[in-house]
Amino acid sequence: MAEAARDNLQPNRPLLCKQAGGNRTLDFSVAAVLPAGGSGERMGSATPKQFCQLLQRPLISITLERFERVHWIKEIVVVVSKQNFELMSSIIEHYGHSRAIVVEGALTRHQSIFNGLKAFVVNQSPSSWLEKPEVVIIHDAVRPFVEEDILFRVATAAKEYGAAGAIRPLVSTVVATNAEGYLDHSLERAKYRASEMPQAFTFDIIYRAYQQCTDYDFEYGTECLHLTLKYCGTSAKLIDGPPDLWKVTYKRDLYAAESLIKESLSKSVCIFTGMQKEAVQLGCLLQEALQLMMEVDVLTWSLNKESQCIQAISSGLYYNFIYININNFDLPLEIVQLMELIENAKLSALYPVVVTVVHLNNLETASSCIRMEDFTNIKELAKEAHQKNVLLYRLLINYTQVCEAAQ
Amino acid sequence: MAEAARDNLQPNRPLLCKQAGGNRTLDFSVAAVLPAGGSGERMGSATPKQFCQLLQRPLISITLERFERVHWIKEIVVVVSKQNFELMSSIIEHYGHSRAIVVEGALTRHQSIFNGLKAFVVNQSPSSWLEKPEVVIIHDAVRPFVEEDILFRVATAAKEYGAAGAIRPLVSTVVATNAEGYLDHSLERAKYRASEMPQAFTFDIIYRAYQQCTDYDFEYGTECLHLTLKYCGTSAKLIDGPPDLWKVTYKRDLYAAESLIKESLSKSVCIFTGMQKEAVQLGCLLQEALQLMMEVDVLTWSLNKESQCIQAISSGLYYNFIYININNFDLPLEIVQLMELIENAKLSALYPVVVTVVHLNNLETASSCIRMEDFTNIKELAKEAHQKNVLLYRLLINYTQVCEAAQ
């Protein structure tokens, strides 16, 4: 079994390409504009919803993280109201959103989006270091669960057709009311869709549409797709999006978002083992036991240049790590390295990271039975780690015989 | 302060009329039909969403509880698929939904609603003990947060106009697509509304509409409001509903619903005190301290016929109770009575109930300082209570002088 187990250490599926979007490339440039000027009235809260905290982190930062996972989106312009400019700048600084910049918005949503677009146009904003992209994605700051797949589909459709937007089936029947508040008629659900975000446009088309907008459009215009149709004659390609595109509107949506994030953090675990037979065996047994509940990758610990271990930690896909350690109870160098890599990857700046160190103590080869009290060094490390939002747990297994039932 | 405090014991606002709907009456009969035959495909779960558990309780039971709080709704017919008939019957039995009955549904939503209506028509269902109501409310089993106010408004409007339904502003822009999947046009948001539940009808109108329905209507018909317009020429009165009417559709909605229920359970507390000065003072101080965070009622313990204490417990408005007790550490009779009333009101069959007994021990008058270890009798009671989903906590305050800072 040890041989088979060792082969298993190279995962079959391409590691880290599940969410991170990995290898997709586009032969045109793409940037994004996130209007984040809303006041959050419907939330019944003083804090605009894009700045509400989810697991101690502002919602807008979670949305930005999703965009930054997608390597082919170059810059992300966040448009906020004047009074939130400093707050937004500090969020970008604190969470290390290196591809995001803040732009000051205006009174209406459409004027704010237009301000965001202007940041890419040299003569409008002479100090700007941004380059005008071929395609621009527009997305709500308060739709945090956007995945690369839908971003890719709207961006490529926009390049081909000039404009594209995500749609979803209608959840409720839509009715037209007459002036007295009675039902005039119900719309046939099959013919209509809810228009959601993200939407994408070739930059020149959406910019031209905004240049022609009237004050009425800026004030009451429903959405960008309508404006490009009206002023540029561009009929957007509509693309079925996933249900996760929903907009955080009410307090209940914040509750739902927080629960979904918690769920996603516990969805995958990365197990590191040394080269010893027992460690590898235990890693594989754990994988078997856990894989019905979550995604499990098992990797042999190594820090060479091509190391999948370093990739796994820096990918942002894992917030749960297990290190399986044999007969070494002082403070294994590997644990120190692992903690450093987690810190460097800034994982715990985003969410709490859980690291479990499993100590396997073979009583037949070890000098004595080890007790938990003996781990003083790791205790110190755990205290330090806790300050940095990393929860370090230890599990000690004293055994006399490996269970070989699976052989 | 003690005098002022005692006056405060009679709350200004009419006790228990906030949610329970208390005193509203209607001069016509009303019943309800809850179609609950959905399969829950969108939830990505094997359990249909109406049977998913929220705090260990099926969603449908929470919706039923909301209807049963409204005393002017006589019967509630729940329509379920054949395979869930037994399950639904056992839920009604287990949670004591005395006004609910189960009816077997059919293949489509509209056929199921029609089956629910037939249960009220004697010659269709000879064994039925139900009387045909003047107005029938139709509501989704998976919209658990319906309040009496909107039920009242749709019922009275239905009586006046023949049909009525709750509407909400559109969250997303609605777009029409052409056959090739491009944007045809966007609807002007201001002219349209999302049609939600509850809806209400005079019984004869909705029944007549269903009698005339074609197979196509039964299969593809969007909603009841449309059918009564089409077959009876009745144009429904549309009524702005609150945001809580939303439909549990996706897994995230279950998360949101659970969080909202938890929040509501911790929203109000009822404090009981004896007549002793210190108990009343402490009750009033607690009220002052807590009332920024939650609704607090303070009542003097009494079990006479008109007792507000009994009303408060049986109302279902409180899941948190505090009993303030002076110098009596054995097992005060009042605590036993309180626990019995909670059990009789079946509160803890629905959600966990928290009871905190505060023991005030005045060291100047008491014989000695009491220790927590002395409460053996209450310990036994707490163990028993825990089996019944009641969490009984004790708080002992040994003091030598009442803090009179507020005087």
mmCIF file of C-alpha atoms in Angstrom, chain A residues 42 143 161 167-178 180-196 216 222-223 225-226 229 234-239 243-247 249-253 255-257 259-260 263, chain B residues 42 143 161 167-178 180-196 216 222-223 225-226 229 234-239 243-247 249-253 255-257 259-260 263:
data_model
loop_
_atom_site.group_PDB
_atom_site.id
_atom_site.type_symbol
_atom_site.label_atom_id
_atom_site.label_comp_id
_atom_site.label_asym_id
_atom_site.label_seq_id
_atom_site.Cartn_x
_atom_site.Cartn_y
_atom_site.Cartn_z
ATOM 1 C CA ARG A 42 -32.460 48.763 2.123
ATOM 2 C CA ARG A 143 -22.103 40.705 -5.641
ATOM 3 C CA TYR A 161 -20.492 41.495 -29.975
ATOM 4 C CA ILE A 167 -28.949 36.998 -17.006
ATOM 5 C CA ARG A 168 -30.905 34.700 -14.695
ATOM 6 C CA PRO A 169 -34.399 33.195 -14.863
ATOM 7 C CA LEU A 170 -37.021 35.314 -13.070
ATOM 8 C CA VAL A 171 -37.721 34.073 -9.538
ATOM 9 C CA SER A 172 -41.084 35.848 -9.318
ATOM 10 C CA THR A 173 -43.710 36.568 -11.923
ATOM 11 C CA VAL A 174 -43.498 40.171 -13.116
ATOM 12 C CA VAL A 175 -46.739 42.120 -13.243
ATOM 13 C CA ALA A 176 -47.687 45.433 -14.762
ATOM 14 C CA THR A 177 -49.850 47.632 -12.582
ATOM 15 C CA ASN A 178 -52.323 50.211 -13.733
ATOM 16 C CA GLU A 180 -55.012 52.692 -9.617
ATOM 17 C CA GLY A 181 -52.826 49.894 -8.277
ATOM 18 C CA TYR A 182 -54.640 46.963 -9.890
ATOM 19 C CA LEU A 183 -53.189 44.167 -11.959
ATOM 20 C CA ASP A 184 -53.003 45.158 -15.592
ATOM 21 C CA HIS A 185 -51.304 42.025 -16.887
ATOM 22 C CA SER A 186 -48.718 39.404 -15.920
ATOM 23 C CA LEU A 187 -45.670 38.919 -18.115
ATOM 24 C CA GLU A 188 -45.093 35.495 -19.578
ATOM 25 C CA ARG A 189 -42.123 34.393 -17.514
ATOM 26 C CA ALA A 190 -40.461 32.373 -20.257
ATOM 27 C CA LYS A 191 -39.889 35.428 -22.462
ATOM 28 C CA TYR A 192 -38.147 37.550 -19.849
ATOM 29 C CA ARG A 193 -35.000 37.348 -17.776
ATOM 30 C CA ALA A 194 -33.519 39.172 -14.813
ATOM 31 C CA SER A 195 -30.546 41.209 -15.952
ATOM 32 C CA GLU A 196 -27.690 40.727 -13.498
ATOM 33 C CA TYR A 216 -32.422 61.911 -17.548
ATOM 34 C CA THR A 222 -31.853 51.454 -15.669
ATOM 35 C CA GLU A 223 -28.641 49.945 -16.905
ATOM 36 C CA LEU A 225 -27.008 47.368 -21.622
ATOM 37 C CA HIS A 226 -29.919 49.640 -22.367
ATOM 38 C CA LEU A 229 -28.484 49.691 -27.335
ATOM 39 C CA THR A 234 -25.330 47.503 -29.928
ATOM 40 C CA SER A 235 -27.616 44.681 -28.903
ATOM 41 C CA ALA A 236 -25.923 42.892 -26.028
ATOM 42 C CA LYS A 237 -25.332 39.149 -26.019
ATOM 43 C CA LEU A 238 -27.133 37.752 -22.976
ATOM 44 C CA ILE A 239 -25.424 34.962 -21.083
ATOM 45 C CA PRO A 243 -27.186 31.612 -9.112
ATOM 46 C CA ASP A 244 -24.224 32.918 -7.090
ATOM 47 C CA LEU A 245 -24.402 36.271 -8.852
ATOM 48 C CA TRP A 246 -27.034 37.524 -6.432
ATOM 49 C CA LYS A 247 -26.736 40.991 -4.984
ATOM 50 C CA THR A 249 -29.362 43.821 -0.707
ATOM 51 C CA TYR A 250 -30.906 43.036 2.668
ATOM 52 C CA LYS A 251 -29.522 42.076 6.030
ATOM 53 C CA ARG A 252 -30.515 38.476 5.358
ATOM 54 C CA ASP A 253 -28.165 38.521 2.363
ATOM 55 C CA TYR A 255 -26.157 36.451 6.843
ATOM 56 C CA ALA A 256 -26.300 34.215 3.792
ATOM 57 C CA ALA A 257 -22.991 35.532 2.439
ATOM 58 C CA SER A 259 -22.518 31.378 5.945
ATOM 59 C CA LEU A 260 -21.452 30.676 2.358
ATOM 60 C CA GLU A 263 -18.821 26.852 4.134
ATOM 61 C CA ARG B 42 -32.704 24.594 -7.096
ATOM 62 C CA ARG B 143 -41.955 31.918 2.558
ATOM 63 C CA TYR B 161 -62.121 43.454 -4.821
ATOM 64 C CA ILE B 167 -46.017 42.869 -4.719
ATOM 65 C CA ARG B 168 -42.439 44.074 -4.275
ATOM 66 C CA PRO B 169 -40.238 46.439 -6.306
ATOM 67 C CA LEU B 170 -38.062 44.635 -8.852
ATOM 68 C CA VAL B 171 -34.532 43.995 -7.560
ATOM 69 C CA SER B 172 -33.080 43.484 -11.050
ATOM 70 C CA THR B 173 -33.923 45.069 -14.358
ATOM 71 C CA VAL B 174 -36.068 42.744 -16.458
ATOM 72 C CA VAL B 175 -34.997 42.250 -20.057
ATOM 73 C CA ALA B 176 -36.692 40.695 -23.041
ATOM 74 C CA THR B 177 -34.482 38.463 -25.146
ATOM 75 C CA ASN B 178 -34.844 37.770 -28.836
ATOM 76 C CA GLU B 180 -30.939 34.452 -30.840
ATOM 77 C CA GLY B 181 -30.201 35.329 -27.219
ATOM 78 C CA TYR B 182 -29.579 39.067 -27.639
ATOM 79 C CA LEU B 183 -31.144 41.923 -25.761
ATOM 80 C CA ASP B 184 -34.402 42.960 -27.343
ATOM 81 C CA HIS B 185 -35.382 45.616 -24.826
ATOM 82 C CA SER B 186 -35.238 46.429 -21.109
ATOM 83 C CA LEU B 187 -38.454 47.019 -19.189
ATOM 84 C CA GLU B 188 -38.868 50.335 -17.478
ATOM 85 C CA ARG B 189 -38.518 49.228 -13.883
ATOM 86 C CA ALA B 190 -40.950 51.759 -12.447
ATOM 87 C CA LYS B 191 -43.915 50.287 -14.331
ATOM 88 C CA TYR B 192 -43.443 46.707 -13.170
ATOM 89 C CA ARG B 193 -43.444 44.825 -9.902
ATOM 90 C CA ALA B 194 -42.489 41.385 -8.694
ATOM 91 C CA SER B 195 -45.605 39.439 -7.799
ATOM 92 C CA GLU B 196 -45.077 37.661 -4.486
ATOM 93 C CA TYR B 216 -52.156 24.340 -20.558
ATOM 94 C CA THR B 222 -47.806 31.537 -14.065
ATOM 95 C CA GLU B 223 -50.056 32.389 -11.174
ATOM 96 C CA LEU B 225 -53.832 36.393 -10.141
ATOM 97 C CA HIS B 226 -53.543 35.863 -13.869
ATOM 98 C CA LEU B 229 -58.230 37.970 -14.443
ATOM 99 C CA THR B 234 -61.311 40.099 -11.720
ATOM 100 C CA SER B 235 -58.420 42.529 -11.696
ATOM 101 C CA ALA B 236 -56.501 41.933 -8.465
ATOM 102 C CA LYS B 237 -55.683 44.737 -6.059
ATOM 103 C CA LEU B 238 -51.895 44.818 -5.712
ATOM 104 C CA ILE B 239 -50.495 45.531 -2.280
ATOM 105 C CA PRO B 243 -39.140 42.521 2.118
ATOM 106 C CA ASP B 244 -39.544 39.513 4.441
ATOM 107 C CA LEU B 245 -41.854 37.824 1.979
ATOM 108 C CA TRP B 246 -38.945 36.364 0.081
ATOM 109 C CA LYS B 247 -38.997 32.751 -1.005
ATOM 110 C CA THR B 249 -35.104 29.065 -3.070
ATOM 111 C CA TYR B 250 -31.385 28.404 -2.740
ATOM 112 C CA LYS B 251 -29.192 26.998 -0.011
ATOM 113 C CA ARG B 252 -28.101 30.531 0.858
ATOM 114 C CA ASP B 253 -31.742 31.334 1.659
ATOM 115 C CA TYR B 255 -28.682 30.049 5.840
ATOM 116 C CA ALA B 256 -30.322 33.461 5.843
ATOM 117 C CA ALA B 257 -33.568 32.110 7.294
ATOM 118 C CA SER B 259 -29.821 33.464 11.024
ATOM 119 C CA LEU B 260 -32.987 35.561 10.994
ATOM 120 C CA GLU B 263 -31.862 36.899 15.648
#
